[in-house]
Amino acid sequence: MKAKVRILDVHSGRYSVFINEKEAMKAKLHPDDLVKLEAGKKTVYGSVVISGLVKEGEIGISRDVLQLHSFSEGEVVTVIPSSTPESVRYIKKKMNGEKLRKVEIETIIKDIVDRKLRDIEISSFVTSLEINGLDMDEIAALTIAMAETGDMLDIDRKPIMDVHSIGGVPGNKTNILVVPIVAAAGLTIPKTSSRAITSAAGTADVVEVFADVSFSLDEIKRIVEKIGACMVWGGALNLAPADDITIKSERALSIDPTGLMLASIMSKKYAMGSQYVLIDIPTGKGVKVESVDQARALARDFIELGKRLGQYVEVAITYGGQPIGHTVGPALEAREALQALMTGTGPGSLIEKATGLAGVLLEMGGVAPAGMGKKMAREILESGKAYQKMREIIEEQGGNPDIKPEDIPIGDKTYTFTAPTSGYITAIDNKAITGIARAAGAPEDKGAGIELYVKVGEKVKEGDPLFTIHAESEARLDQAIVFARRAEPIRIEGMVLQRIGNI
């Protein structure tokens, strides 16, 4: 059938096409049926929603469909019922625990990107990967398919380095030091980062405090070829677009299949043209990978996948048992990172981790002798060269290179928790710290977060400050205080943990 486009101001999240009930009956269309919209040479797929919002002879287009193709109001399109894609058969094959061939994986990923697969079919695919897993052949095919269905970056400055943390540790502003250190040594490091999903601040959220983070691939190419580095938001780019779609299913189902996680991370590195990749796997209680054995197994998978993609991968298993540095939340972390770059000093956990990771990259890139990378990284940080490179990055990304830590506004609604007793800090709960910072408004409220005054192993006296919550509104501050009182984020105990007598 032919119909006139009516643009509806709705974001369905399901790439919906709205059809009048009478029209749907005539065309024998049912809710959630897949239809093909043809306009000239362009074909777009969408899921049917039967609705009184549109009249006969009209077809309603949701805003998310407009992202696929810029239909205009009143434009005539052809609406064709679409048969079940072949990729559904391949998804059923994986649900039955069978191995998928390369061409089958490519078809599934192409159909996800083209929106031929509906949410329930994508969720079925993601669930099948969680239950039945993927072998390394399948993971490599999935990674390449995810990268090649999106845009690819080609930078002339070689070698191209990259670093990625699989996350889980609050306050992880480490890469804001690593990137300028590595670039100051003459290596190229185009860093794309995510915004926070479940954390209080992604790297992109923190960098956005200094500068813009949304750029096109052409703009990134220009910046990186000029100064050797960038720190941008990957979500503004069409890199591995299937990943942005499958992650919605992962989030809704609260699952994170290992094979899909590997493909998600490495497809974006492959699309950015990264030749040397360092993966940071924080390990400890309250993070994604809790044991060193798990971390080692995951490290072997990353290294093997890198070989198949033609990338040299190394993995750093890092301590993730407590927050990094003393701050959690975008503006607070931006202040701490900038202070460390300006002075060359800072909290031990931040400086140790940043120079350790940067040192590995310097050795991988051939600018530091084996075993000397960390020393060189620390010299670059302490000499001010990393800070100068950070100024260049801020300026090229549209920020003020003269910004000082004290210029960055933080939430002025505050509450400080103090030690209820004297003793030693025996544990800091990562999940609780993140939960408090998010309750205070982070990452949406840039100034919200937590300032920590203690670390595990330190001695405190009753009444000593433990942490301060920062919020931008009294309501958010109250929410965070209630959350903190319930969560017990910091445990204080005496040196005698338990007394057991005769029974």
Coordinates of C-alpha atoms in Angstrom, one line a residue:
M1 CA 0.0 0.0 0.0
K2 CA 1.0 3.6 -0.5
A3 CA 0.6 6.2 2.3
K4 CA 1.6 9.8 3.2
V5 CA 4.2 10.2 5.9
R6 CA 3.1 11.9 9.1
I7 CA 5.9 12.6 11.5
L8 CA 4.9 11.9 15.1
D9 CA 6.8 13.5 18.0
V10 CA 7.4 10.2 19.8
H11 CA 10.5 8.2 20.6
S12 CA 9.3 4.7 20.7
G13 CA 12.7 3.1 21.1
R14 CA 11.3 0.3 18.9
Y15 CA 11.5 2.0 15.4
S16 CA 7.8 2.1 15.2
V17 CA 5.5 2.7 12.2
F18 CA 2.0 3.8 13.2
I19 CA -0.9 2.5 11.0
N20 CA -4.6 3.2 11.2
E21 CA -6.7 0.2 12.3
K22 CA -8.7 0.0 9.1
E23 CA -5.6 0.2 6.9
A24 CA -4.0 -2.5 9.0
M25 CA -7.0 -4.8 8.5
K26 CA -7.0 -4.2 4.8
A27 CA -3.2 -5.0 4.6
K28 CA -3.6 -7.9 7.0
L29 CA -1.0 -6.3 9.4
H30 CA -0.8 -7.1 13.1
P31 CA 0.9 -5.3 16.0
D32 CA 4.7 -5.8 15.9
D33 CA 4.7 -7.1 12.3
L34 CA 7.8 -6.1 10.4
V35 CA 7.1 -3.7 7.5
K36 CA 9.4 -2.3 4.8
L37 CA 9.1 1.4 3.9
E38 CA 10.3 2.2 0.4
A39 CA 11.0 5.8 -0.7
G40 CA 13.0 6.0 -3.9
K41 CA 16.2 3.9 -3.5
K42 CA 15.9 4.0 0.4
T43 CA 14.5 1.1 2.3
V44 CA 13.7 1.3 6.1
Y45 CA 12.3 -1.3 8.4
G46 CA 9.9 -0.7 11.3
S47 CA 7.5 -2.5 13.7
V48 CA 3.8 -2.0 13.3
V49 CA 1.8 -0.1 15.9
I50 CA -1.9 0.1 15.3
S51 CA -3.1 3.5 16.4
G52 CA -5.8 6.1 16.1
L53 CA -3.1 8.8 15.9
V54 CA -3.1 8.5 12.1
K55 CA -5.9 8.6 9.6
E56 CA -6.5 6.3 6.6
G57 CA -4.0 6.9 3.9
E58 CA -1.3 8.1 6.4
I59 CA 1.6 6.3 8.1
G60 CA 3.0 7.7 11.3
I61 CA 6.8 7.7 11.6
S62 CA 8.4 7.9 15.1
R63 CA 11.5 10.0 15.7
D64 CA 13.8 7.0 16.0
V65 CA 12.8 5.9 12.4
L66 CA 13.8 9.4 11.3
Q67 CA 17.3 8.7 12.5
L68 CA 17.5 6.0 9.9
H69 CA 16.1 8.1 7.0
S70 CA 15.0 11.7 6.9
F71 CA 11.4 11.3 5.7
S72 CA 9.5 14.6 5.1
E73 CA 6.0 15.4 6.1
G74 CA 3.5 14.4 3.4
E75 CA 6.1 12.3 1.5
V76 CA 4.5 9.3 -0.2
V77 CA 6.0 5.9 0.7
T78 CA 5.3 2.3 -0.2
V79 CA 4.5 0.1 2.8
I80 CA 5.3 -3.6 2.2
P81 CA 4.8 -6.4 4.8
S82 CA 8.2 -8.0 5.4
S83 CA 8.8 -11.7 5.8
T84 CA 10.7 -13.1 8.8
P85 CA 14.4 -12.5 8.2
E86 CA 16.7 -15.5 7.6
S87 CA 18.7 -14.3 10.6
V88 CA 15.9 -15.5 12.9
R89 CA 16.7 -19.1 11.9
Y90 CA 20.3 -18.5 12.8
I91 CA 19.3 -17.1 16.2
K92 CA 17.3 -20.3 16.8
K93 CA 20.4 -22.3 15.9
K94 CA 22.4 -20.5 18.6
M95 CA 19.5 -21.0 21.1
N96 CA 19.9 -24.7 20.4
G97 CA 23.6 -24.5 21.3
E98 CA 24.9 -24.9 17.8
K99 CA 28.0 -23.1 16.5
L100 CA 27.3 -20.2 14.0
R101 CA 29.2 -19.8 10.8
K102 CA 30.8 -16.4 9.9
V103 CA 28.2 -15.7 7.2
E104 CA 25.4 -16.4 9.7
I105 CA 26.8 -14.0 12.3
E106 CA 27.3 -11.3 9.6
T107 CA 23.6 -11.7 8.6
I108 CA 22.4 -11.4 12.2
I109 CA 24.5 -8.2 12.8
K110 CA 23.5 -6.6 9.5
D111 CA 19.8 -7.3 10.2
I112 CA 20.2 -5.8 13.7
V113 CA 21.7 -2.6 12.3
D114 CA 19.1 -2.4 9.5
R115 CA 16.4 -2.9 12.1
K116 CA 15.0 -6.0 10.4
L117 CA 15.1 -7.7 13.8
R118 CA 12.7 -6.7 16.4
D119 CA 13.5 -6.1 20.1
I120 CA 12.3 -9.6 21.1
E121 CA 14.4 -11.3 18.5
I122 CA 17.5 -9.2 19.5
S123 CA 16.8 -10.1 23.2
S124 CA 16.6 -13.8 22.2
F125 CA 20.0 -13.5 20.4
V126 CA 21.6 -11.9 23.5
T127 CA 20.1 -14.5 25.8
S128 CA 21.3 -17.3 23.6
L129 CA 24.9 -15.9 23.9
E130 CA 24.5 -15.7 27.7
I131 CA 23.3 -19.3 28.0
N132 CA 25.3 -21.1 25.2
G133 CA 28.3 -18.8 24.8
L134 CA 30.6 -18.2 21.8
D135 CA 33.8 -19.8 20.8
M136 CA 36.8 -17.7 19.6
D137 CA 35.9 -18.2 15.9
E138 CA 32.4 -16.9 16.6
I139 CA 33.7 -14.0 18.7
A140 CA 36.2 -12.9 16.0
A141 CA 33.5 -13.0 13.3
L142 CA 31.1 -11.1 15.6
T143 CA 33.7 -8.4 16.3
I144 CA 34.5 -7.8 12.6
A145 CA 30.9 -7.8 11.6
M146 CA 30.0 -5.3 14.3
A147 CA 32.9 -3.0 13.2
E148 CA 32.3 -3.3 9.5
T149 CA 28.6 -2.5 9.7
G150 CA 29.6 1.0 11.0
D151 CA 32.1 3.7 10.2
M152 CA 35.8 3.1 10.3
L153 CA 38.5 5.6 11.1
D154 CA 41.8 5.8 9.1
I155 CA 44.4 8.0 10.8
D156 CA 47.8 8.6 9.1
R157 CA 49.8 9.0 12.3
K158 CA 51.1 5.6 13.3
P159 CA 51.4 3.6 15.6
I160 CA 47.9 4.0 17.0
M161 CA 47.5 3.1 20.7
D162 CA 44.4 2.5 22.7
V163 CA 43.5 1.7 26.3
H164 CA 40.2 0.5 27.7
S165 CA 39.1 -0.3 31.3
I166 CA 36.2 -2.8 31.6
G167 CA 35.1 -0.7 34.6
G168 CA 33.4 -1.2 37.9
V169 CA 35.7 1.0 40.1
P170 CA 34.3 4.3 41.2
G171 CA 36.5 7.4 40.6
N172 CA 38.3 5.8 37.6
K173 CA 39.6 9.1 36.0
T174 CA 42.9 7.3 35.2
N175 CA 42.7 7.6 31.4
I176 CA 42.5 11.4 31.7
L177 CA 46.2 11.2 32.8
V178 CA 47.1 8.2 30.6
V179 CA 46.1 9.7 27.3
P180 CA 48.1 13.0 27.6
I181 CA 51.1 11.1 29.0
V182 CA 51.2 8.7 26.0
A183 CA 50.6 11.5 23.5
A184 CA 53.3 13.6 25.0
A185 CA 55.7 10.8 24.3
G186 CA 54.9 11.1 20.6
L187 CA 52.5 8.2 20.3
T188 CA 49.0 8.5 18.7
I189 CA 46.0 7.7 21.0
P190 CA 42.5 8.5 19.7
K191 CA 40.5 7.7 22.9
T192 CA 36.8 7.1 22.6
S193 CA 34.9 6.6 25.8
S194 CA 31.4 5.9 27.0
R195 CA 29.1 7.9 29.2
A196 CA 28.2 6.3 32.6
I197 CA 25.6 3.5 32.3
T198 CA 25.6 2.2 35.9
S199 CA 28.6 4.2 37.3
A200 CA 28.7 7.7 38.6
A201 CA 30.9 9.1 35.8
G202 CA 32.2 7.7 32.5
T203 CA 35.4 9.1 31.1
A204 CA 33.3 11.1 28.6
D205 CA 31.3 12.6 31.4
V206 CA 34.4 13.8 33.1
V207 CA 36.1 15.2 30.0
E208 CA 32.9 17.1 29.1
V209 CA 33.6 19.2 32.2
F210 CA 36.6 20.7 30.4
A211 CA 35.7 20.5 26.7
D212 CA 33.3 19.2 24.0
V213 CA 33.2 15.4 23.5
S214 CA 30.8 15.0 20.6
F215 CA 32.6 15.1 17.2
S216 CA 32.3 13.5 13.8
L217 CA 34.9 11.0 12.5
D218 CA 36.3 13.7 10.2
E219 CA 36.7 16.1 13.1
I220 CA 38.4 13.4 15.2
K221 CA 40.8 12.6 12.3
R222 CA 41.7 16.3 12.1
I223 CA 42.3 16.7 15.8
V224 CA 44.3 13.5 16.2
E225 CA 46.5 14.1 13.1
K226 CA 47.3 17.6 14.5
I227 CA 48.1 16.8 18.2
G228 CA 48.2 13.0 18.4
A229 CA 45.3 12.5 20.8
C230 CA 41.6 13.1 21.6
M231 CA 39.2 12.1 24.4
V232 CA 35.7 11.9 22.8
W233 CA 32.3 10.3 23.4
G234 CA 32.0 7.1 21.3
G235 CA 28.2 7.4 21.3
A236 CA 28.3 10.4 19.0
L237 CA 29.9 8.2 16.3
N238 CA 28.6 5.4 14.1
L239 CA 31.1 2.9 15.5
A240 CA 29.9 -0.6 15.8
P241 CA 26.2 0.5 15.8
A242 CA 24.9 -3.0 16.6
D243 CA 26.6 -2.7 20.0
D244 CA 24.4 0.3 20.9
I245 CA 21.3 -1.8 20.0
T246 CA 22.3 -5.0 21.8
I247 CA 23.3 -3.2 24.9
K248 CA 19.7 -2.1 25.5
S249 CA 18.7 -5.8 25.7
E250 CA 21.7 -6.6 28.0
R251 CA 20.6 -3.8 30.3
A252 CA 16.9 -4.8 30.3
L253 CA 17.9 -8.4 31.1
S254 CA 20.7 -7.5 33.5
I255 CA 23.1 -9.9 31.6
D256 CA 26.5 -9.3 30.0
P257 CA 27.5 -12.3 27.8
T258 CA 31.3 -12.6 27.8
G259 CA 31.6 -13.1 24.1
L260 CA 29.4 -10.1 23.4
M261 CA 31.4 -8.0 25.8
L262 CA 34.7 -8.9 24.1
A263 CA 33.2 -8.1 20.7
S264 CA 31.7 -4.9 21.9
I265 CA 35.0 -3.6 23.2
M266 CA 37.3 -4.8 20.5
S267 CA 35.0 -3.9 17.5
K268 CA 35.3 -0.3 18.5
K269 CA 39.1 -0.6 18.8
Y270 CA 39.1 -2.3 15.4
A271 CA 36.9 0.5 13.9
M272 CA 39.3 3.2 15.3
G273 CA 42.3 1.5 13.6
S274 CA 44.0 0.8 16.9
Q275 CA 47.1 -1.3 16.5
Y276 CA 48.2 -1.7 20.1
V277 CA 45.5 -2.1 22.7
L278 CA 45.9 -2.2 26.5
I279 CA 43.0 -3.7 28.4
D280 CA 42.6 -2.8 32.1
I281 CA 40.8 -5.4 34.1
P282 CA 40.1 -4.1 37.6
T283 CA 39.8 -7.0 40.0
G284 CA 38.3 -7.1 43.5
K285 CA 35.1 -7.1 45.6
G286 CA 32.3 -5.1 44.1
V287 CA 33.6 -4.9 40.5
K288 CA 32.8 -6.8 37.4
V289 CA 35.6 -9.3 37.8
E290 CA 36.0 -10.3 41.4
S291 CA 38.8 -12.9 41.3
V292 CA 42.3 -12.9 39.7
D293 CA 41.6 -16.3 38.1
Q294 CA 38.6 -14.9 36.3
A295 CA 40.7 -11.9 35.2
R296 CA 43.4 -14.1 33.8
A297 CA 40.9 -16.2 31.8
L298 CA 39.4 -13.0 30.4
A299 CA 42.9 -11.6 29.6
R300 CA 43.7 -14.7 27.6
D301 CA 40.5 -14.2 25.5
F302 CA 41.3 -10.5 24.8
I303 CA 44.9 -11.5 23.7
E304 CA 43.7 -14.3 21.4
L305 CA 40.9 -12.1 19.9
G306 CA 43.5 -9.4 19.3
K307 CA 45.7 -11.9 17.4
R308 CA 42.8 -12.8 15.1
L309 CA 42.0 -9.1 14.4
G310 CA 45.7 -8.3 13.7
Q311 CA 46.0 -6.2 16.9
Y312 CA 48.7 -6.5 19.5
V313 CA 46.9 -6.7 22.9
E314 CA 48.2 -6.7 26.4
V315 CA 46.2 -6.9 29.6
A316 CA 46.8 -5.2 33.0
I317 CA 45.0 -6.8 35.9
T318 CA 44.7 -4.0 38.4
Y319 CA 43.5 -3.6 42.0
G320 CA 39.9 -2.7 42.1
G321 CA 39.0 -3.2 45.7
Q322 CA 38.3 0.5 46.5
P323 CA 37.7 3.8 44.6
I324 CA 40.6 5.4 42.7
G325 CA 41.8 8.7 44.1
H326 CA 39.6 10.7 46.5
T327 CA 36.7 11.8 44.2
V328 CA 33.7 10.3 42.5
G329 CA 31.4 12.2 40.1
P330 CA 32.2 14.2 36.9
A331 CA 33.2 17.7 38.2
L332 CA 35.0 16.4 41.3
E333 CA 37.0 13.9 39.2
A334 CA 37.8 16.5 36.6
R335 CA 39.2 18.7 39.4
E336 CA 41.3 15.9 40.8
A337 CA 42.6 14.8 37.4
L338 CA 43.5 18.3 36.4
Q339 CA 45.3 19.0 39.7
A340 CA 47.3 15.8 39.2
L341 CA 48.3 16.9 35.6
M342 CA 49.2 20.4 36.7
T343 CA 51.3 19.4 39.7
G344 CA 52.6 16.0 38.7
T345 CA 51.4 14.6 42.0
G346 CA 48.2 13.3 43.5
P347 CA 46.5 10.4 45.4
G348 CA 48.8 7.4 45.3
S349 CA 46.2 5.1 43.7
L350 CA 45.5 7.5 40.8
I351 CA 49.2 8.3 40.1
E352 CA 50.3 4.6 40.5
K353 CA 47.6 3.3 38.2
A354 CA 47.9 6.0 35.6
T355 CA 51.7 5.8 35.3
G356 CA 51.6 2.0 35.4
L357 CA 49.1 1.8 32.5
A358 CA 50.8 4.6 30.5
G359 CA 54.1 2.9 31.1
V360 CA 52.9 -0.4 29.5
L361 CA 51.6 1.6 26.5
L362 CA 55.0 3.4 26.1
E363 CA 56.7 0.1 26.1
M364 CA 54.2 -1.4 23.6
G365 CA 54.7 1.6 21.3
G366 CA 58.5 1.2 21.4
V367 CA 59.3 4.6 22.9
A368 CA 60.4 3.2 26.3
P369 CA 62.8 0.2 26.9
A370 CA 61.3 -2.9 28.5
G371 CA 60.8 -2.3 32.3
M372 CA 61.3 1.5 32.0
G373 CA 57.9 2.6 30.8
K374 CA 56.5 3.5 34.2
K375 CA 59.5 5.6 35.1
M376 CA 59.2 7.4 31.8
A377 CA 55.5 7.9 32.3
R378 CA 56.1 9.4 35.7
E379 CA 58.8 11.7 34.3
I380 CA 56.4 13.0 31.6
L381 CA 53.8 13.6 34.3
E382 CA 56.1 15.3 36.7
S383 CA 57.8 17.5 34.0
G384 CA 54.5 19.1 33.0
K385 CA 54.7 17.7 29.5
A386 CA 51.5 15.7 30.1
Y387 CA 49.7 18.8 31.3
Q388 CA 50.8 20.8 28.2
K389 CA 49.4 18.0 26.0
M390 CA 46.2 18.1 28.0
R391 CA 45.9 21.8 27.3
E392 CA 46.2 21.1 23.6
I393 CA 43.5 18.4 23.8
I394 CA 41.2 20.8 25.7
E395 CA 41.8 23.6 23.2
E396 CA 41.3 21.4 20.1
Q397 CA 38.1 20.1 21.6
G398 CA 36.7 23.6 22.1
G399 CA 37.4 24.1 25.8
N400 CA 39.4 26.7 27.7
P401 CA 43.1 25.4 28.1
D402 CA 43.7 27.9 31.0
I403 CA 41.0 26.3 33.2
K404 CA 42.1 25.7 36.8
P405 CA 40.7 23.1 39.2
E406 CA 39.1 25.8 41.3
D407 CA 37.3 27.1 38.2
I408 CA 35.3 23.9 38.0
P409 CA 32.0 24.3 39.9
I410 CA 30.9 21.5 42.2
G411 CA 27.7 20.9 44.0
D412 CA 27.3 23.4 46.9
K413 CA 24.8 21.4 48.9
T414 CA 27.0 19.2 51.1
Y415 CA 26.8 16.8 54.0
T416 CA 29.8 15.1 55.7
F417 CA 29.7 11.7 57.3
T418 CA 32.1 11.2 60.2
A419 CA 33.5 8.1 61.9
P420 CA 31.0 6.7 64.5
T421 CA 33.9 5.0 66.4
S422 CA 37.7 4.8 66.4
G423 CA 39.4 2.0 64.5
Y424 CA 40.8 1.1 61.1
I425 CA 39.1 1.3 57.7
T426 CA 38.7 -2.4 56.8
A427 CA 36.5 -2.0 53.7
I428 CA 35.1 0.6 51.2
D429 CA 32.1 -0.7 49.3
N430 CA 32.4 0.2 45.6
K431 CA 28.8 -0.3 44.8
A432 CA 27.6 1.7 47.8
I433 CA 29.9 4.6 46.9
T434 CA 28.6 4.6 43.3
G435 CA 25.0 4.4 44.6
I436 CA 25.4 7.4 46.9
A437 CA 27.0 9.5 44.1
R438 CA 24.2 8.6 41.7
A439 CA 21.6 9.3 44.3
A440 CA 23.2 12.7 44.7
G441 CA 22.6 13.3 41.0
A442 CA 25.7 12.1 39.2
P443 CA 26.4 11.8 36.3
E444 CA 23.6 14.0 35.0
D445 CA 24.3 16.7 37.6
K446 CA 28.0 17.3 36.8
G447 CA 28.7 18.8 40.3
A448 CA 27.3 15.9 42.2
G449 CA 29.4 13.2 43.8
I450 CA 31.5 12.2 46.7
E451 CA 34.8 13.4 48.2
L452 CA 36.5 10.6 50.1
Y453 CA 38.9 11.4 53.0
V454 CA 40.0 7.8 53.9
K455 CA 41.4 4.7 52.3
V456 CA 41.4 1.0 53.4
G457 CA 44.0 0.4 56.1
E458 CA 44.0 3.9 57.5
K459 CA 43.4 4.6 61.2
V460 CA 40.5 7.0 62.2
K461 CA 39.3 8.5 65.4
E462 CA 35.7 8.9 66.4
G463 CA 34.4 12.1 64.7
D464 CA 37.0 12.1 61.9
P465 CA 35.4 13.0 58.5
L466 CA 35.0 10.0 56.2
F467 CA 33.4 11.5 53.1
T468 CA 31.4 14.5 51.9
I469 CA 28.4 14.2 49.6
H470 CA 28.1 17.0 47.0
A471 CA 24.7 17.7 45.3
E472 CA 23.2 20.5 43.2
S473 CA 19.9 20.4 45.0
E474 CA 18.7 19.8 48.6
A475 CA 16.3 17.1 47.4
R476 CA 19.1 15.1 45.8
L477 CA 21.3 15.6 48.8
D478 CA 18.6 14.2 51.1
Q479 CA 18.2 11.2 48.8
A480 CA 21.9 10.5 48.9
I481 CA 22.1 10.9 52.7
V482 CA 19.2 8.3 53.1
F483 CA 21.0 6.0 50.7
A484 CA 24.4 6.4 52.6
R485 CA 22.8 5.6 56.0
R486 CA 21.3 2.4 54.7
A487 CA 24.3 1.3 52.7
E488 CA 27.2 1.4 55.2
P489 CA 29.8 2.3 52.5
I490 CA 32.8 2.4 54.8
R491 CA 33.5 -0.2 57.5
I492 CA 35.5 0.6 60.6
E493 CA 36.7 -2.1 62.9
G494 CA 39.3 -2.6 65.6
M495 CA 42.4 -4.7 65.1
V496 CA 40.7 -7.5 67.0
L497 CA 37.9 -8.5 64.6
Q498 CA 36.3 -11.2 66.6
R499 CA 36.6 -12.8 70.1
I500 CA 35.7 -16.5 70.5
G501 CA 35.7 -18.2 73.9
N502 CA 35.3 -21.8 75.1
I503 CA 32.0 -23.4 74.0

